[in-house]
Structure formats: C-alpha cells, structure tokens
Coordinates of C-alpha atoms and ligand atoms in Angstrom, one line a residue:
Chain A
M173 CA -224.6 -97.0 -107.7
P174 CA -222.3 -94.1 -107.5
Q175 CA -221.8 -91.5 -110.5
I176 CA -217.6 -91.8 -110.7
W177 CA -216.1 -88.6 -111.9
P178 CA -212.5 -89.4 -112.4
I179 CA -210.6 -86.3 -113.1
G180 CA -206.9 -86.4 -115.0
G181 CA -205.4 -84.1 -117.0
G182 CA -201.7 -85.3 -117.6
K183 CA -199.6 -81.9 -116.7
G184 CA -198.4 -81.2 -112.8
G185 CA -199.6 -78.1 -111.6
T186 CA -202.5 -77.6 -113.6
G187 CA -204.7 -77.9 -110.6
K188 CA -206.3 -80.9 -111.0
S189 CA -206.1 -81.4 -106.7
F190 CA -207.9 -78.0 -107.0
V191 CA -210.6 -78.6 -109.0
T192 CA -211.7 -81.9 -107.3
G193 CA -211.5 -80.5 -104.2
S194 CA -213.8 -77.7 -104.6
L195 CA -216.6 -79.5 -106.8
G196 CA -216.7 -81.6 -104.4
I197 CA -217.6 -78.9 -101.9
L198 CA -220.2 -77.8 -104.5
L199 CA -221.3 -81.2 -104.7
A200 CA -222.0 -82.0 -101.0
R201 CA -223.2 -78.1 -100.2
E202 CA -226.3 -79.3 -103.1
G203 CA -226.7 -82.2 -100.3
Y204 CA -225.4 -85.2 -102.0
Q205 CA -223.0 -87.6 -100.2
T206 CA -219.7 -87.2 -101.8
L207 CA -216.1 -89.2 -101.5
L208 CA -212.7 -87.9 -103.1
I209 CA -210.7 -90.0 -103.9
D210 CA -206.4 -89.0 -103.8
L211 CA -205.3 -91.4 -105.6
D212 CA -202.0 -88.9 -106.8
L213 CA -200.1 -91.0 -105.2
G214 CA -196.7 -89.9 -103.7
A215 CA -198.2 -86.7 -104.5
A216 CA -200.9 -86.6 -102.7
N217 CA -202.2 -83.6 -101.1
L218 CA -206.2 -82.9 -102.3
H219 CA -207.0 -82.4 -98.1
T220 CA -205.5 -78.8 -98.4
T221 CA -207.9 -77.8 -101.3
I222 CA -210.2 -78.8 -98.6
G223 CA -209.5 -77.7 -95.1
A224 CA -209.1 -81.0 -94.2
P225 CA -206.6 -81.9 -91.4
N226 CA -203.6 -84.1 -92.6
P227 CA -205.4 -87.6 -92.2
E228 CA -204.4 -90.4 -90.0
K229 CA -206.0 -92.8 -92.5
S230 CA -204.8 -93.4 -96.2
L231 CA -205.8 -95.5 -99.3
S232 CA -202.0 -97.0 -98.8
D233 CA -203.9 -98.9 -94.9
F234 CA -205.8 -100.8 -97.7
V235 CA -203.3 -101.7 -100.2
N236 CA -201.1 -103.2 -97.8
K237 CA -203.8 -104.7 -95.9
K238 CA -203.5 -103.3 -92.9
V239 CA -207.6 -102.6 -93.2
A240 CA -209.9 -105.0 -94.5
A241 CA -212.3 -102.8 -96.6
L242 CA -211.9 -99.6 -98.8
D243 CA -214.5 -98.2 -96.4
E244 CA -212.8 -98.3 -92.8
T245 CA -210.1 -95.5 -95.4
I246 CA -212.5 -92.7 -95.5
I247 CA -212.3 -89.7 -93.8
P248 CA -214.6 -87.1 -92.9
T249 CA -214.0 -83.4 -94.0
P250 CA -214.6 -80.1 -92.4
T251 CA -217.7 -79.6 -95.1
P252 CA -220.9 -81.7 -94.1
N253 CA -221.9 -84.6 -96.5
L254 CA -218.1 -84.5 -97.9
F255 CA -215.2 -87.3 -97.0
M256 CA -212.2 -88.6 -98.2
I257 CA -209.5 -91.2 -99.1
S258 CA -206.0 -89.4 -98.6
G259 CA -203.0 -90.8 -100.4
A260 CA -201.0 -88.7 -97.9
M261 CA -198.2 -90.9 -96.8
N262 CA -198.2 -93.5 -100.2
N263 CA -194.9 -94.4 -100.6
L264 CA -196.3 -96.3 -103.5
D265 CA -197.3 -94.7 -107.2
I266 CA -200.0 -95.2 -108.7
A267 CA -197.7 -96.4 -111.2
N268 CA -196.6 -99.2 -109.9
L269 CA -199.8 -100.7 -109.1
A270 CA -200.3 -104.3 -109.3
H271 CA -202.6 -105.9 -111.0
E272 CA -204.5 -107.5 -108.8
Q273 CA -204.1 -104.2 -105.9
K274 CA -205.5 -102.0 -108.9
T275 CA -209.2 -104.4 -110.2
K276 CA -209.5 -104.6 -106.1
I277 CA -209.2 -101.1 -105.9
L278 CA -211.6 -100.1 -108.7
R279 CA -214.1 -103.3 -107.8
E280 CA -214.5 -101.3 -103.8
I281 CA -215.1 -98.0 -105.8
A282 CA -218.0 -98.7 -107.6
K283 CA -219.7 -100.7 -104.1
L284 CA -219.1 -97.5 -102.1
P285 CA -222.6 -96.2 -101.0
Y286 CA -222.0 -92.1 -102.5
N287 CA -223.9 -90.3 -104.7
Y288 CA -220.6 -89.2 -106.6
I289 CA -217.1 -90.1 -106.0
L290 CA -214.3 -87.9 -107.6
L291 CA -211.3 -89.4 -108.4
D292 CA -207.7 -87.7 -108.4
L293 CA -205.4 -89.1 -110.7
G294 CA -202.5 -86.8 -110.3
A295 CA -200.2 -86.3 -113.4
G296 CA -199.2 -89.1 -115.8
T297 CA -200.9 -91.2 -118.0
S298 CA -199.3 -94.6 -117.0
F299 CA -201.4 -98.1 -117.7
N300 CA -202.9 -97.8 -114.3
T301 CA -203.5 -94.4 -114.5
I302 CA -205.4 -94.6 -117.3
D303 CA -207.6 -97.9 -116.2
F304 CA -208.6 -96.0 -113.6
F305 CA -209.6 -92.6 -115.4
M306 CA -211.9 -95.3 -118.0
I307 CA -213.5 -96.5 -114.8
S308 CA -216.4 -94.3 -116.0
N309 CA -217.6 -93.1 -119.2
S310 CA -217.3 -89.6 -118.4
G311 CA -214.4 -88.3 -117.2
I312 CA -212.6 -84.6 -116.8
F313 CA -210.4 -83.6 -118.3
I314 CA -208.3 -79.7 -116.3
T315 CA -206.0 -78.1 -118.3
T316 CA -204.3 -74.1 -118.5
P317 CA -204.5 -72.0 -121.5
E318 CA -200.7 -73.5 -122.4
P319 CA -198.9 -75.8 -124.9
T320 CA -197.7 -78.1 -122.4
A321 CA -200.6 -78.3 -121.3
T322 CA -202.8 -78.9 -124.3
E323 CA -200.2 -81.7 -125.6
N324 CA -201.0 -83.2 -122.3
I325 CA -204.7 -83.1 -122.5
Y326 CA -204.0 -85.0 -126.7
R327 CA -201.8 -87.2 -124.9
L328 CA -204.6 -88.9 -122.4
I329 CA -207.2 -89.0 -124.3
R330 CA -205.3 -90.9 -127.3
A331 CA -203.8 -92.9 -124.7
V332 CA -207.6 -93.1 -123.5
Y333 CA -209.0 -93.8 -127.1
F334 CA -206.0 -96.1 -128.2
R335 CA -207.1 -99.0 -124.5
K336 CA -210.7 -98.3 -125.6
I337 CA -210.0 -100.4 -129.4
R338 CA -208.0 -103.2 -126.7
Q339 CA -209.7 -103.3 -125.2
V340 CA -213.2 -104.1 -127.3
L341 CA -211.2 -106.0 -129.9
N342 CA -209.8 -109.6 -128.0
V343 CA -205.5 -109.3 -128.4
Y344 CA -205.5 -112.0 -130.9
H345 CA -208.1 -109.5 -133.1
F346 CA -206.3 -106.7 -132.6
R347 CA -202.8 -107.5 -134.0
A348 CA -204.2 -108.9 -136.3
L349 CA -206.3 -105.6 -137.1
A350 CA -204.0 -103.4 -136.2
K351 CA -201.1 -105.2 -138.7
E352 CA -202.9 -105.0 -141.6
A353 CA -203.9 -101.8 -140.8
E354 CA -200.4 -100.8 -140.8
E355 CA -199.2 -102.6 -143.4
R356 CA -202.6 -101.0 -145.7
N357 CA -201.1 -97.4 -144.5
S358 CA -198.1 -96.6 -143.0
K359 CA -199.8 -93.5 -140.9
A360 CA -202.1 -96.5 -139.1
T361 CA -200.6 -96.4 -135.9
V362 CA -200.7 -96.0 -131.7
T363 CA -199.9 -91.8 -132.9
N364 CA -203.1 -92.1 -135.2
P365 CA -205.5 -94.2 -133.4
D366 CA -208.7 -92.7 -135.5
L367 CA -206.9 -93.6 -138.9
L368 CA -206.1 -97.2 -137.2
L369 CA -210.6 -96.9 -135.9
D370 CA -211.3 -96.3 -140.3
M371 CA -209.1 -98.6 -140.9
I372 CA -210.0 -100.8 -139.0
K373 CA -214.1 -100.4 -139.8
E374 CA -212.8 -101.4 -143.9
L375 CA -211.0 -104.3 -142.7
D376 CA -214.0 -106.2 -140.3
P377 CA -217.2 -103.9 -140.5
E378 CA -218.4 -105.8 -137.7
K379 CA -215.6 -104.9 -135.2
G380 CA -215.3 -101.6 -136.3
G381 CA -219.0 -101.3 -136.1
M382 CA -219.1 -102.3 -131.8
L383 CA -215.8 -100.2 -131.5
E384 CA -217.8 -97.1 -132.9
Q385 CA -220.5 -97.9 -130.7
E386 CA -218.2 -97.9 -127.4
L387 CA -216.7 -94.9 -128.1
N388 CA -220.6 -93.1 -128.7
T389 CA -221.1 -93.5 -124.9
L390 CA -217.7 -91.5 -123.6
E391 CA -218.7 -88.6 -123.3
F392 CA -216.2 -86.2 -121.7
G393 CA -215.6 -82.8 -120.0
L394 CA -212.7 -80.4 -120.5
L395 CA -212.0 -77.2 -117.8
M396 CA -210.0 -74.4 -119.0
N397 CA -208.5 -73.4 -115.0
Q398 CA -206.1 -70.4 -114.4
H399 CA -207.1 -69.2 -117.0
R400 CA -205.7 -64.6 -117.3
K401 CA -207.4 -62.1 -118.9
Q402 CA -205.3 -61.6 -121.9
D403 CA -205.5 -65.9 -122.6
N404 CA -208.1 -66.9 -125.7
P405 CA -211.7 -66.9 -124.4
D406 CA -211.7 -69.8 -126.9
I407 CA -209.2 -71.8 -127.1
G408 CA -210.8 -74.5 -125.2
R409 CA -213.8 -75.0 -127.5
F410 CA -211.4 -75.3 -130.0
I411 CA -209.7 -77.9 -127.9
C412 CA -212.7 -80.1 -127.8
Q413 CA -214.0 -79.0 -131.1
I414 CA -210.6 -80.8 -132.5
I415 CA -210.9 -83.9 -130.7
E416 CA -214.5 -84.0 -131.8
K417 CA -213.6 -83.8 -135.6
H418 CA -210.1 -85.9 -135.1
L419 CA -210.7 -88.2 -132.9
A420 CA -214.6 -88.2 -133.0
L421 CA -215.1 -88.6 -129.4
K422 CA -217.8 -86.7 -127.3
I423 CA -215.9 -83.9 -125.5
Q424 CA -217.8 -81.0 -123.9
F425 CA -216.4 -77.4 -122.9
L426 CA -217.5 -76.8 -119.1
G427 CA -215.9 -73.5 -119.6
N428 CA -212.8 -70.9 -118.2
I429 CA -211.7 -70.8 -114.4
A430 CA -210.5 -68.3 -114.0
F431 CA -206.9 -67.4 -112.0
D432 CA -207.3 -66.1 -108.8
E433 CA -203.7 -64.9 -106.6
N434 CA -205.7 -66.3 -103.6
V435 CA -205.4 -69.9 -104.3
H436 CA -202.5 -70.4 -103.3
L437 CA -203.4 -67.9 -100.2
A438 CA -205.7 -70.6 -99.5
V439 CA -203.9 -73.8 -100.3
C440 CA -201.3 -72.5 -97.9
K441 CA -204.1 -71.6 -94.8
K442 CA -205.5 -74.7 -95.8
R443 CA -209.1 -73.2 -96.0
P444 CA -211.3 -74.0 -98.9
F445 CA -210.9 -71.6 -101.8
L446 CA -215.4 -70.9 -102.1
E447 CA -215.2 -70.9 -98.7
M448 CA -212.7 -67.9 -98.7
S449 CA -213.9 -65.9 -101.6
P450 CA -217.1 -67.3 -102.1
Y451 CA -217.8 -63.8 -104.6
S452 CA -214.7 -64.5 -106.8
R453 CA -214.7 -64.4 -110.0
T454 CA -213.0 -67.2 -110.5
A455 CA -215.8 -69.4 -107.2
I456 CA -218.3 -68.0 -109.8
D457 CA -216.4 -69.7 -112.2
F458 CA -216.9 -72.7 -110.0
R459 CA -220.6 -72.8 -110.3
E460 CA -221.3 -71.9 -114.0
C461 CA -219.1 -74.9 -114.9
F462 CA -220.3 -77.4 -112.3
K463 CA -224.1 -77.0 -113.1
K464 CA -222.9 -77.4 -116.7
L465 CA -221.5 -81.0 -115.2
L466 CA -224.8 -81.3 -113.8
I467 CA -226.5 -81.3 -116.9
M468 CA -223.8 -83.4 -118.8
K469 CA -223.9 -86.3 -116.2
D470 CA -222.4 -89.7 -116.0
K471 CA -223.7 -92.3 -117.8
S472 CA -223.1 -94.8 -115.0
F473 CA -224.4 -98.0 -116.7
G474 CA -220.9 -97.6 -117.9
I475 CA -219.2 -98.6 -114.4
R476 CA -219.1 -102.1 -113.7
H477 CA -218.8 -102.7 -117.5
A478 CA -215.6 -100.9 -117.1
V479 CA -214.7 -102.9 -113.9
D480 CA -215.2 -105.9 -115.6
R481 CA -213.0 -105.5 -118.1
V482 CA -210.4 -104.9 -116.8
L483 CA -210.5 -107.1 -114.7
Chain B
M321 CA -211.8 -88.3 -138.3
G322 CA -208.7 -87.4 -139.7
L323 CA -209.0 -84.6 -142.2
M324 CA -205.7 -85.0 -143.7
M325 CA -205.7 -88.9 -144.1
K326 CA -208.9 -89.8 -146.8
P327 CA -208.2 -90.7 -149.9
Y328 CA -209.2 -88.2 -152.2
P329 CA -213.3 -89.0 -153.4
K330 CA -213.7 -89.8 -149.4
Q331 CA -213.2 -85.5 -148.7
T332 CA -215.2 -83.7 -150.7
H333 CA -214.6 -79.8 -150.2
Y334 CA -217.8 -79.5 -148.5
K335 CA -217.0 -82.4 -146.0
I336 CA -213.6 -80.6 -145.5
L337 CA -215.6 -77.9 -144.5
D338 CA -218.9 -80.0 -142.5
I339 CA -220.8 -78.2 -144.0
P340 CA -223.9 -80.1 -146.5
T341 CA -224.0 -79.4 -150.9
D342 CA -226.9 -77.7 -150.7
A343 CA -225.5 -75.5 -148.2
S344 CA -226.0 -71.6 -148.3
P345 CA -223.8 -68.6 -149.1
Y346 CA -224.1 -67.9 -145.7
E347 CA -223.3 -71.2 -144.2
I348 CA -219.8 -71.3 -146.6
N349 CA -218.3 -68.6 -144.8
H350 CA -219.8 -69.6 -141.6
A351 CA -218.0 -72.6 -142.0
Y352 CA -214.7 -71.2 -143.9
R353 CA -214.4 -68.4 -140.9
N354 CA -214.9 -71.1 -137.8
A355 CA -212.5 -73.4 -139.4
F356 CA -210.0 -71.3 -140.2
E357 CA -209.5 -69.8 -136.8
L358 CA -209.6 -72.9 -135.2
Y359 CA -206.4 -74.2 -137.6
Q360 CA -204.9 -70.7 -138.2
D361 CA -201.0 -70.4 -137.2
D362 CA -201.5 -68.9 -133.6
S363 CA -204.2 -71.4 -131.9
M364 CA -203.2 -73.6 -129.8
A365 CA -205.8 -75.9 -129.5
A366 CA -204.6 -76.9 -133.9
Y367 CA -200.9 -76.3 -133.0
S368 CA -200.1 -78.5 -129.6
F369 CA -202.5 -81.3 -131.6
F370 CA -200.7 -81.6 -135.3
P371 CA -197.3 -81.3 -137.0
D372 CA -196.8 -77.8 -138.2
S373 CA -196.8 -79.6 -141.8
E374 CA -200.6 -81.2 -141.0
R375 CA -201.8 -78.1 -140.3
K376 CA -200.9 -75.8 -143.1
E377 CA -201.7 -79.2 -145.5
I378 CA -205.4 -78.5 -143.7
L379 CA -205.5 -75.0 -143.8
A380 CA -204.3 -75.5 -147.8
R381 CA -207.3 -77.3 -148.3
L382 CA -209.7 -75.1 -146.0
E383 CA -209.1 -72.7 -148.4
E384 CA -209.2 -74.6 -151.3
A385 CA -212.4 -75.6 -150.5
Y386 CA -213.8 -72.1 -149.8
L387 CA -212.3 -70.5 -153.2
T388 CA -214.4 -73.2 -154.9
L389 CA -217.5 -73.1 -153.3
I390 CA -217.8 -69.3 -152.7
N391 CA -218.0 -68.7 -155.9
P392 CA -220.7 -70.3 -157.7
E393 CA -219.5 -70.7 -161.1
S394 CA -216.8 -72.7 -159.5
R395 CA -218.4 -74.4 -157.1
S396 CA -221.3 -75.9 -160.0
V397 CA -218.7 -77.1 -162.3
Y398 CA -217.1 -78.5 -158.6
D399 CA -221.1 -79.8 -158.1
R400 CA -221.3 -82.0 -161.8
S401 CA -217.8 -83.5 -161.5
L402 CA -219.7 -84.7 -158.1
M403 CA -222.6 -86.3 -159.5
E404 CA -220.5 -87.4 -162.4
M405 CA -218.4 -89.5 -159.5
G406 CA -221.6 -90.8 -158.3
I407 CA -221.1 -88.9 -154.9
M408 CA -223.5 -86.2 -154.9
E409 CA -227.5 -86.0 -156.3
E410 CA -228.5 -83.6 -158.2
E411 CA -231.6 -82.6 -155.7
N412 CA -228.9 -82.2 -152.9
R413 CA -227.8 -79.1 -155.2
Y414 CA -227.4 -75.4 -153.8
H415 CA -230.6 -73.2 -154.6
D416 CA -230.6 -69.9 -154.2
H417 CA -233.8 -69.7 -151.5
S418 CA -234.7 -66.1 -153.5
K419 CA -235.1 -67.8 -156.6
R420 CA -237.1 -71.0 -155.3
V421 CA -239.7 -72.2 -152.6
M422 CA -237.4 -73.4 -149.1
P423 CA -237.2 -76.3 -148.6
I424 CA -239.3 -77.8 -145.1
Y425 CA -237.2 -80.8 -143.8
D426 CA -234.6 -82.3 -145.9
I427 CA -235.3 -85.6 -145.2
R428 CA -233.5 -87.0 -148.4
R429 CA -230.2 -85.6 -147.6
K430 CA -227.4 -88.4 -146.4
K431 CA -225.9 -89.1 -143.2
T432 CA -222.9 -87.9 -143.0
H433 CA -219.8 -90.2 -141.7
Y434 CA -220.0 -87.7 -137.8
Q435 CA -223.8 -88.3 -137.9
W436 CA -223.0 -91.0 -134.9
L437 CA -221.6 -88.2 -133.1
S438 CA -224.2 -85.4 -132.8
K439 CA -226.8 -88.5 -131.7
V440 CA -229.5 -86.5 -129.7
P441 CA -229.4 -87.0 -126.3
V442 CA -232.9 -87.8 -125.3
V443 CA -233.4 -84.8 -123.1
D444 CA -235.6 -85.8 -118.9
K445 CA -238.3 -84.0 -119.1
S446 CA -237.5 -82.8 -115.3
R447 CA -234.7 -80.9 -116.6
V448 CA -236.7 -78.1 -117.9
S449 CA -239.3 -78.4 -115.2
E450 CA -237.1 -78.4 -112.1
N451 CA -235.1 -74.9 -113.2
P452 CA -235.4 -71.6 -112.5
S453 CA -234.0 -70.0 -115.2
I454 CA -235.4 -71.7 -118.2
Q455 CA -238.9 -71.2 -115.8
D456 CA -238.1 -67.8 -115.9
I457 CA -237.7 -68.1 -119.2
L458 CA -240.8 -69.8 -120.1
Q459 CA -242.8 -67.0 -118.2
K460 CA -242.1 -64.7 -120.7
D461 CA -245.3 -63.5 -123.0
R462 CA -242.5 -62.6 -125.5
L463 CA -239.6 -65.4 -126.5
T464 CA -236.5 -63.8 -128.0
G465 CA -234.6 -65.3 -130.3
Q466 CA -231.9 -65.2 -127.0
D467 CA -234.9 -66.7 -124.7
L468 CA -235.3 -69.9 -127.3
K469 CA -230.7 -70.7 -127.4
R470 CA -230.2 -69.9 -124.0
I471 CA -232.9 -72.7 -122.9
R472 CA -230.9 -74.9 -125.7
T473 CA -227.6 -74.2 -124.6
T474 CA -228.3 -74.8 -121.0
L475 CA -230.0 -77.8 -121.7
G476 CA -226.3 -78.7 -123.4
L477 CA -227.7 -79.5 -126.8
T478 CA -225.9 -77.9 -129.9
L479 CA -228.3 -76.9 -133.2
A480 CA -226.2 -79.4 -135.2
Q481 CA -228.4 -82.1 -132.7
I482 CA -231.9 -80.0 -133.5
F483 CA -231.3 -80.4 -136.8
L484 CA -230.1 -83.8 -136.5
Q485 CA -233.8 -84.4 -135.1
T486 CA -235.6 -81.8 -136.5
R487 CA -234.2 -82.2 -140.4
I488 CA -234.8 -78.3 -140.0
A489 CA -231.5 -76.4 -141.6
I490 CA -229.4 -75.3 -139.0
G491 CA -228.9 -71.8 -141.4
I492 CA -232.3 -71.4 -140.7
L493 CA -232.8 -72.5 -137.0
E494 CA -229.9 -69.9 -136.5
A495 CA -231.3 -67.5 -138.3
I496 CA -234.3 -67.7 -135.7
E497 CA -231.9 -67.5 -132.6
D498 CA -230.5 -65.2 -134.2
D499 CA -233.7 -62.7 -134.4
R500 CA -233.1 -62.5 -138.3
F501 CA -236.7 -62.8 -139.5
D502 CA -236.2 -62.0 -142.9
H503 CA -234.2 -65.0 -143.1
L504 CA -237.2 -66.6 -142.0
P505 CA -240.0 -68.9 -144.3
P506 CA -243.1 -67.6 -144.3
A507 CA -245.3 -68.2 -141.2
V508 CA -246.6 -71.4 -141.8
Y509 CA -243.9 -73.5 -141.9
L510 CA -241.9 -71.3 -139.4
K511 CA -244.6 -72.4 -136.9
S512 CA -243.9 -75.6 -138.0
F513 CA -240.2 -75.5 -137.1
L514 CA -241.2 -73.6 -133.5
K515 CA -243.3 -76.6 -133.0
L516 CA -240.6 -79.1 -133.6
Y517 CA -237.5 -77.2 -132.0
A518 CA -239.6 -76.7 -129.2
Q519 CA -240.1 -80.4 -128.5
C520 CA -236.6 -80.9 -129.0
L521 CA -236.2 -78.8 -125.6
T522 CA -239.4 -80.6 -124.6
I523 CA -241.0 -78.0 -123.6
D524 CA -244.7 -77.0 -124.5
A525 CA -244.9 -76.2 -128.3
D526 CA -248.4 -74.2 -128.7
T527 CA -246.3 -71.8 -125.9
V528 CA -243.1 -71.4 -128.1
V529 CA -244.9 -70.3 -130.6
Q530 CA -247.3 -67.5 -129.2
A531 CA -244.7 -66.2 -128.0
Y532 CA -241.9 -66.4 -130.6
M533 CA -244.8 -64.9 -132.9
K534 CA -245.6 -62.4 -131.1
H535 CA -242.1 -61.4 -130.5
M536 CA -241.5 -60.9 -134.2
K537 CA -244.5 -59.0 -134.7
L538 CA -243.8 -56.4 -132.3
S539 CA -240.1 -56.1 -133.1
Ligands
ATP419 N1 -207.4 -71.1 -110.9 C1 -206.1 -71.4 -109.9 N2 -205.7 -69.5 -110.1 C2 -204.4 -69.4 -109.0 N3 -204.1 -70.7 -108.9 C3 -203.9 -71.7 -109.4 C4 -205.8 -72.0 -109.8 N4 -205.7 -72.9 -109.7 C5 -204.7 -74.2 -109.8 N5 -203.4 -73.0 -108.7 C6 -202.3 -72.9 -108.7 O1 -201.8 -74.2 -109.0 C7 -200.4 -75.3 -108.0 C8 -200.8 -76.8 -108.5 O2 -202.7 -76.7 -107.8 P1 -202.7 -78.5 -107.9 O3 -202.0 -78.5 -106.9 O4 -204.1 -78.1 -107.2 O5 -202.4 -78.7 -109.0 P2 -202.4 -80.3 -109.2 O6 -202.5 -80.7 -111.3 O7 -203.1 -81.3 -108.0 O8 -201.4 -80.9 -109.7 P3 -200.1 -82.2 -109.6 O9 -200.1 -83.1 -111.0 O10 -199.1 -81.1 -109.0 O11 -200.7 -83.2 -108.6 C9 -201.7 -74.5 -106.3 O12 -200.7 -74.0 -105.6 C10 -201.9 -73.4 -106.6 O13 -201.8 -72.7 -105.6
MG420 MG1 -202.7 -83.1 -107.2

C-alpha cells in the first residue's frame, strides 16, 4: 500500500505545487516509485515545477469516464521513477466533485502501485479538499511567514480536527453532544473544536476517549516556505507549539525553505529548480526537510480506514 | 487544550506553564521565557490563532503564574492551597536540590493531561543502524551532550518523550545534553540515566555510558 502525503495549506501562492514537485523529485531520486497527483483542479500547474510538458491526459478523463481506470491517466516525467496525474485541462473544481466521484478517486488512489503518492491539494478549505487531506494521517501543511498564510493554516487544521470529530461520532451522537456542549458552554462551537472535545469528554467519557485516540493517530508536518533572511526562523516551530498546545494535535515542524529568486526563473523555464540550482540554500533546505519527513513517515495503516469512512 | 477556557482549579499555575509541580526555579524560568516568546505581541503564531483579548489574558496568566512560582515564599503559600484543595500532594513539592538527595525516578508523578500527546514512539532499530550520520557519531570514543542531542533529534524524539519513557526529570536531561556537569547527579545515578536514555534511542547503552563519562572526565 502506498504512503500518501497530502500537501495543502489554504492560501494560494504559498508554494504547494513547488514543494510537491520538489519533494517528488527527491523521493524519486532515492529510488522510490513516486506519483504526484494535481488535485488543484482548475488552476493546475504542478507539471511546470517538475519540467514535464503540457500533459495530454488528466484526471478529468477519469472523472468524465473517458478512461475506465485511474492509472490510465498517469504520465511519465523527465525524472526517472517520477510519474504524475495532471489536473490540467479540467473545467471542474474540486469543491464541486460529486460525492461518488470523490470516493471513486480516493479508493483508486489507495490502490495504485507506488511507494509514495503526493497530492497537491491547491488552495481552499472546501469539504472535498479536507476529505482528500484526510486520506492519510500525515498531511503536510505549507505556509509562508505571513499572517494571512498562518491564519489559513489554522483554518484548515481546525476544519480537519472538526471533521475528525464528526467522523468518529455518528451523526445522531454528534448533534446531541454538540448541542449539549454548546448549552453548557456557549464557546464550545465549531470554531473552538478543542473546547468542544473537552465538553464531549465530560458528557460522554467513552466517546470522548475514542475521539481522543483517533485524533492521536494524526501526525502532521509543517513547512515554512519562502523564508527570507530577515524573517524570524522560529515562527514555524511556534505555530506547531500553538497547535499542539491548544488543539492537542501532533504536528512536527519540518523546517524553513529559503526564498530564492531563481524559483520563479525555473518555473518560467519549466525546469525543476532542484536541478537548476542544486547547491542553493533553498535546495539544501529541501534536502534537510526531506530527511525529517522520511523519519516522520506516514503511518499508512490509517489509509484504508480513512477511505472507508468517507464512503 | 484551551488554556483559557477551563474553570479555575483545573488550570493551576503549573499547568499554565506546562511544568511539573516539583519543577526547579531553572525549569520555571525556562518555561516562562519560552511561553512568553510564544504568546507575546508580535508572535505571528499566536496573534493569528487567538483574538487579541484572549492572547493578552494568556500572557497575564503566565505572568501571574511565573511571579507566584519563582518566589519561594509565594510558591509555598500557593502549594499549600493546592494541597488543601487536594490537587497536589506533599511528596510532589519542589525541594531545593542542594539540600537533599536527587530523586532518581519520579514514578509518582501524576499523569498529565497532555501525556497522550507525547506518547513515546517506538524507534525502529534500523533507523539507527541505517543512518550514516548517527553511525558517524557512535564511532567516536568521546560522546558529548551535543552528540547525544543530535542523535535524539535525528530520530525526531523530544525531551518530553524521553522523560515519559524514562521518568528522568527534564532538567537533568537538559543538563546532560548541555554538558552542564555541575548540575548532574553523582556518577552512579548518572550512569543509570545514560543507560535509560540510550535505550530510548535504541543505541548501545554501554558505549554511551563509557563515552560520555570519558568526555566528562576529560572536560
Ligand atoms: N521558496 C521560494 N522562493 C521563491 N519563490 C517561490 C518559492 N516557493 C514558491 N515560489 C513562487 O511562488 C509562486 C507560487 O508557487 P506555487 O505555484 O507552488 O504555489 P501554490 O501554493 O501551488 O499556489 P496555488 O494555490 O495557486 O496553487 C511560484 O511562481 C514560485 O515562483
Ligand atoms: Mg498550486
């Protein structure tokens, strides 16, 4: 079963596609069979970060039933061991995928014969985006040292947290407990999922314990991209501390990736940045983060589980 | 979980600073400095998460906790009030280390609310044997605290996780990693600590004990 790393982070332009492409190249170079899937339907540009030509096939061929199996949309890239499914040419938005289309994609992804599958989730925190994010227990968040980007990380992680609560409690239980929790403490609402969990634990210790266990299986990573010299190097670590303290979720800071003018140049030239500037600070940062990521690794036992639950 | 939201008795000064009830002044200072940096006015990580009023309230609570605990007299009064409420026990109070024998394991320490958060991950031995930089470190015949720390962080373990597994106080673990030898317990205890620490990292305990003791002697 593949290890799946969903890569998201809310805000547009933080570098999700750039990071997905670069991590894919590093995995492929290690000899892992690696597949990148561009789920940023509508604004797909993942292929440009790995120097792949404009794709002739894409995910929409599967969604529109032009091809029967998802693996028929896979295309090779200039990097050995690295493959991708493009999202280009899609006129559909991930937020508008019908439930059965989404579950079909999720189910097929988990069956693909790769060591690693990286999902570029694009911006946004739609219901569907979060479902894709939760296909595995170890999603990776990308942010930049800017307040709006940080806020988006929090928004996304709260949404993930809240969705987990709803998955574990059945609808009936959830409504009843959430209502009672809110009556007892008016702050225990969707925007305060941690307090909600606290209240649920008090009202129904058994369900609360189950929930806590489920939340405990999640282990996220955070990457601070476009980091400039004058930026505080600790922001990423602090964000993780806040999340661990106040949402009781595990999230590991994977490191800062330096800002580099040449990234733009590489994208324009449609060449992988890691090949163009292998000795730049940014490339070194990537390799360091990559090492940490491999150590963190996906506890992939959660995948089937997560897929089943969406059904 | 939300620092702010719990009714009073659940949030002791110790919980707010995230330290055990027998924390040393050194640990209290350390915890306050870290927390302050995290929640201060221009911490992007905090102001993007909390409404300003809530963040200010956390800061005020931290300061109150710090000022109460750093002063031995007010701390003693506060501890007594906790004991009267039955949320703290005499044996878990801080005693000045210079005046008593260092506790070896704090097995009696209560489970904390956050304990499940930092459950110790099982380290796969192959991660040590297949990691060239760790192997390089282990080749040396003197191991510094910094070396041990590098192995630990390479494996992605936190001090809190080591504490949870070994019950060695975090202050001591830090002193080992910082080579602050004058803060370390007598050799017999130190050796058993190093052994437990090495076991957590799945590296050979005897090698570590020997190499670290040698480093200490030669420093
Ligand atoms: N480390 C970096 N240094 C310099 N520029 C960067 C860096 N990372 C990304 N960029 C620039 O930011 C732009 C956006 O990057 P990218 O397309 O990867 O973001 P994204 O998060 O995928 O955006 P979207 O939400 O639109 O999909 C790119 O044009 C790239 O040039
Ligand atoms: Mg993108």
